[in-house]
Structures are given as structure tokens and as C-alpha cells.
Amino acid sequence: HLWKVAIVHAFICPEPFPYASHVICDDIQTNADLVLVAHYHKPWEKKVGNTQYLDIGCFGRNSITEASIEPSIVLLDTTTRSYEVIKLKSAKKGSEIFNLEKYEEAKAKEANIDQFIQSLESTSFQGDSIESTIKNIGNSENIDKEVIDLISKKIEEVKNEN
């Protein structure tokens, strides 16, 4: 039989995606042997029934969250009914394009803020000002002073707006 290859630019995913309209490959009815998928930026591969789905990922990385993606092409051999994913040798590494150190620092700071907010939720306030309570909790939880100062500044901004 013929080797049926479909090439689509639609948001087809291997599993549910929470933030956008998409189709999960398991829900597609097709007689294609190979479906080459685009639009979803992360590479993936999945066999559903007799159909192989392949997404080589984005060709160009748009954001730091795509730093680990290695731009690639796919080479189809219609005689042997096979394909090969070839990484682009000319593509720079994510660390050469994005400042991954600053990104990790920002993620750590965000995690500290989340941790601090969670500790506030489990604390009962007993007459102290919110600022002194935040400083006390921050000190007891070993939260970076920079995070405490940022939260105090935000509280002060809200007070001044009212």
C-alpha cells in the first residue's frame, strides 16, 4: 500500500494542554501512516494505532522556556518508509541565546515569594502591623531579605493608593 504522510500545522498534542485550544492525537481518526505535526513547540513522538505522530519542535526558539529545544529537521525516505530527525549543527545552544542563570535566579525568587505567601496563610495575626508580621515570618522562615523588602514595598504601594 501507499505510505500515507500527513503534514499539518495545527495544535496537536500528545496529552491535554491547559492553556489553549488543541487536539490530542489519540482523538484523531486517520488512516495516515505518519502525521508530521507543527505548532506545538516542544518535540514529541507517539504511536496511536497504526499512525505515528511526530513533532520535531520549533525551528526557532521564541522564549527562554524553549532553551532546551534543539532545532531540527526531518528527512523522509519514501522508498524505505522511514524518517530521520536531524539536529541542526548551526543552531546555537540555549545557553548561548538566553541568560539561563538570570532565569534560574528569577524562578528561585518567585519560589521564595510563593513559599512566603504560603507561610502567611498559615499564620494568625495578633495585633502586629502587617509589615512587622511579614518581617517576623520572613526571618523565622529564612526568606531572603530582598523578597521581604519587595513584599513590604508592594504593601506600601497598595496603602498609598487607598
mmCIF file of C-alpha atoms in Angstrom, residues 34-154:
data_model
loop_
_atom_site.group_PDB
_atom_site.id
_atom_site.type_symbol
_atom_site.label_atom_id
_atom_site.label_comp_id
_atom_site.label_asym_id
_atom_site.label_seq_id
_atom_site.Cartn_x
_atom_site.Cartn_y
_atom_site.Cartn_z
ATOM 1 C CA LEU A 34 2.787 9.221 9.583
ATOM 2 C CA VAL A 35 1.476 12.590 10.740
ATOM 3 C CA LEU A 36 4.038 15.391 10.867
ATOM 4 C CA VAL A 37 2.788 17.955 13.337
ATOM 5 C CA ALA A 38 3.731 21.593 13.791
ATOM 6 C CA HIS A 39 2.595 24.435 16.040
ATOM 7 C CA TYR A 40 3.351 22.801 19.420
ATOM 8 C CA HIS A 41 6.906 23.963 20.119
ATOM 9 C CA LYS A 42 8.163 21.020 22.186
ATOM 10 C CA PRO A 43 9.289 17.929 20.266
ATOM 11 C CA TRP A 44 7.325 14.726 20.809
ATOM 12 C CA GLU A 45 6.584 11.416 19.167
ATOM 13 C CA LYS A 46 3.734 8.999 19.765
ATOM 14 C CA LYS A 47 2.252 5.929 18.092
ATOM 15 C CA VAL A 48 -1.561 5.751 18.078
ATOM 16 C CA GLY A 49 -2.902 2.597 16.460
ATOM 17 C CA ASN A 50 -1.154 2.329 13.078
ATOM 18 C CA THR A 51 -0.338 6.050 12.946
ATOM 19 C CA GLN A 52 2.990 7.534 14.034
ATOM 20 C CA TYR A 53 2.822 11.179 15.150
ATOM 21 C CA LEU A 54 5.986 13.260 15.021
ATOM 22 C CA ASP A 55 6.606 16.849 16.081
ATOM 23 C CA ILE A 56 10.231 17.966 15.809
ATOM 24 C CA GLY A 57 9.524 21.115 17.802
ATOM 25 C CA CYS A 58 10.111 24.717 16.916
ATOM 26 C CA PHE A 59 12.663 25.659 14.322
ATOM 27 C CA GLY A 60 13.426 28.929 16.096
ATOM 28 C CA ARG A 61 13.154 29.375 19.858
ATOM 29 C CA ASN A 62 10.959 32.302 20.875
ATOM 30 C CA SER A 63 11.426 32.346 24.634
ATOM 31 C CA ILE A 64 13.704 31.167 27.408
ATOM 32 C CA THR A 65 11.291 28.318 28.183
ATOM 33 C CA GLU A 66 12.364 26.828 24.835
ATOM 34 C CA ALA A 67 16.099 27.000 25.629
ATOM 35 C CA SER A 68 16.455 23.205 25.830
ATOM 36 C CA ILE A 69 14.878 22.597 22.406
ATOM 37 C CA GLU A 70 17.375 21.647 19.717
ATOM 38 C CA PRO A 71 16.190 22.953 16.324
ATOM 39 C CA SER A 72 15.886 20.060 13.883
ATOM 40 C CA ILE A 73 14.619 18.976 10.519
ATOM 41 C CA VAL A 74 13.044 15.692 9.496
ATOM 42 C CA LEU A 75 14.271 13.765 6.462
ATOM 43 C CA LEU A 76 11.670 11.428 4.929
ATOM 44 C CA ASP A 77 12.712 8.389 2.881
ATOM 45 C CA THR A 78 9.667 7.408 0.854
ATOM 46 C CA THR A 79 11.381 4.285 -0.505
ATOM 47 C CA THR A 80 12.030 2.717 2.886
ATOM 48 C CA ARG A 81 9.061 4.460 4.505
ATOM 49 C CA SER A 82 11.227 5.840 7.256
ATOM 50 C CA TYR A 83 12.334 9.171 8.648
ATOM 51 C CA GLU A 84 15.295 10.637 10.440
ATOM 52 C CA VAL A 85 15.296 13.644 12.766
ATOM 53 C CA ILE A 86 18.478 15.655 12.177
ATOM 54 C CA LYS A 87 19.622 18.243 14.711
ATOM 55 C CA LEU A 88 20.849 21.459 13.106
ATOM 56 C CA LYS A 89 24.592 21.790 13.710
ATOM 57 C CA SER A 90 24.402 25.531 13.074
ATOM 58 C CA ALA A 91 21.823 26.120 15.836
ATOM 59 C CA LYS A 92 23.287 27.748 18.923
ATOM 60 C CA LYS A 93 22.790 26.146 22.330
ATOM 61 C CA GLY A 94 20.094 27.637 24.534
ATOM 62 C CA SER A 95 22.743 28.883 26.959
ATOM 63 C CA GLU A 96 24.281 30.952 24.144
ATOM 64 C CA ILE A 97 20.944 32.600 23.295
ATOM 65 C CA PHE A 98 19.315 33.064 26.690
ATOM 66 C CA ASN A 99 20.669 34.137 30.083
ATOM 67 C CA LEU A 100 19.762 30.912 31.890
ATOM 68 C CA GLU A 101 21.479 31.999 35.129
ATOM 69 C CA LYS A 102 19.221 35.064 35.474
ATOM 70 C CA TYR A 103 16.197 32.900 34.594
ATOM 71 C CA GLU A 104 17.032 30.416 37.380
ATOM 72 C CA GLU A 105 17.538 33.297 39.826
ATOM 73 C CA ALA A 106 14.119 34.715 38.908
ATOM 74 C CA LYS A 107 12.490 31.295 39.323
ATOM 75 C CA ALA A 108 14.143 30.869 42.733
ATOM 76 C CA LYS A 109 12.965 34.321 43.829
ATOM 77 C CA GLU A 110 9.435 33.505 42.669
ATOM 78 C CA ALA A 111 9.551 30.221 44.613
ATOM 79 C CA ASN A 112 10.663 32.154 47.723
ATOM 80 C CA ILE A 113 7.736 34.555 47.325
ATOM 81 C CA ASP A 114 5.307 31.617 46.916
ATOM 82 C CA GLN A 115 6.765 29.917 49.999
ATOM 83 C CA PHE A 116 6.467 33.137 51.972
ATOM 84 C CA ILE A 117 2.851 33.690 50.935
ATOM 85 C CA GLN A 118 2.011 30.115 51.971
ATOM 86 C CA SER A 119 3.548 30.734 55.384
ATOM 87 C CA LEU A 120 1.425 33.903 55.719
ATOM 88 C CA GLU A 121 -1.733 31.895 55.052
ATOM 89 C CA SER A 122 -0.973 29.601 57.989
ATOM 90 C CA THR A 123 -0.170 32.419 60.425
ATOM 91 C CA SER A 124 -2.649 34.063 62.742
ATOM 92 C CA PHE A 125 -2.114 37.798 63.190
ATOM 93 C CA GLN A 126 -2.193 39.091 66.759
ATOM 94 C CA GLY A 127 -2.320 42.841 66.699
ATOM 95 C CA ASP A 128 1.019 43.430 64.954
ATOM 96 C CA SER A 129 1.197 45.568 61.864
ATOM 97 C CA ILE A 130 1.258 43.587 58.642
ATOM 98 C CA GLU A 131 4.765 44.878 57.921
ATOM 99 C CA SER A 132 6.227 43.681 61.228
ATOM 100 C CA THR A 133 4.407 40.356 60.912
ATOM 101 C CA ILE A 134 5.849 39.857 57.429
ATOM 102 C CA LYS A 135 9.356 40.664 58.678
ATOM 103 C CA ASN A 136 8.975 38.282 61.647
ATOM 104 C CA ILE A 137 7.705 35.428 59.491
ATOM 105 C CA GLY A 138 10.326 36.110 56.836
ATOM 106 C CA ASN A 139 13.103 35.968 59.421
ATOM 107 C CA SER A 140 11.781 32.772 61.033
ATOM 108 C CA GLU A 141 11.396 31.106 57.611
ATOM 109 C CA ASN A 142 14.857 32.278 56.420
ATOM 110 C CA ILE A 143 13.359 34.148 53.456
ATOM 111 C CA ASP A 144 15.769 36.374 51.516
ATOM 112 C CA LYS A 145 15.703 39.972 52.758
ATOM 113 C CA GLU A 146 15.216 41.075 49.145
ATOM 114 C CA VAL A 147 11.943 39.119 48.955
ATOM 115 C CA ILE A 148 10.703 40.589 52.260
ATOM 116 C CA ASP A 149 11.592 44.102 51.086
ATOM 117 C CA LEU A 150 9.759 43.514 47.784
ATOM 118 C CA ILE A 151 6.593 42.388 49.598
ATOM 119 C CA SER A 152 6.817 45.305 52.054
ATOM 120 C CA LYS A 153 7.201 47.720 49.144
ATOM 121 C CA LYS A 154 4.121 46.236 47.438
#
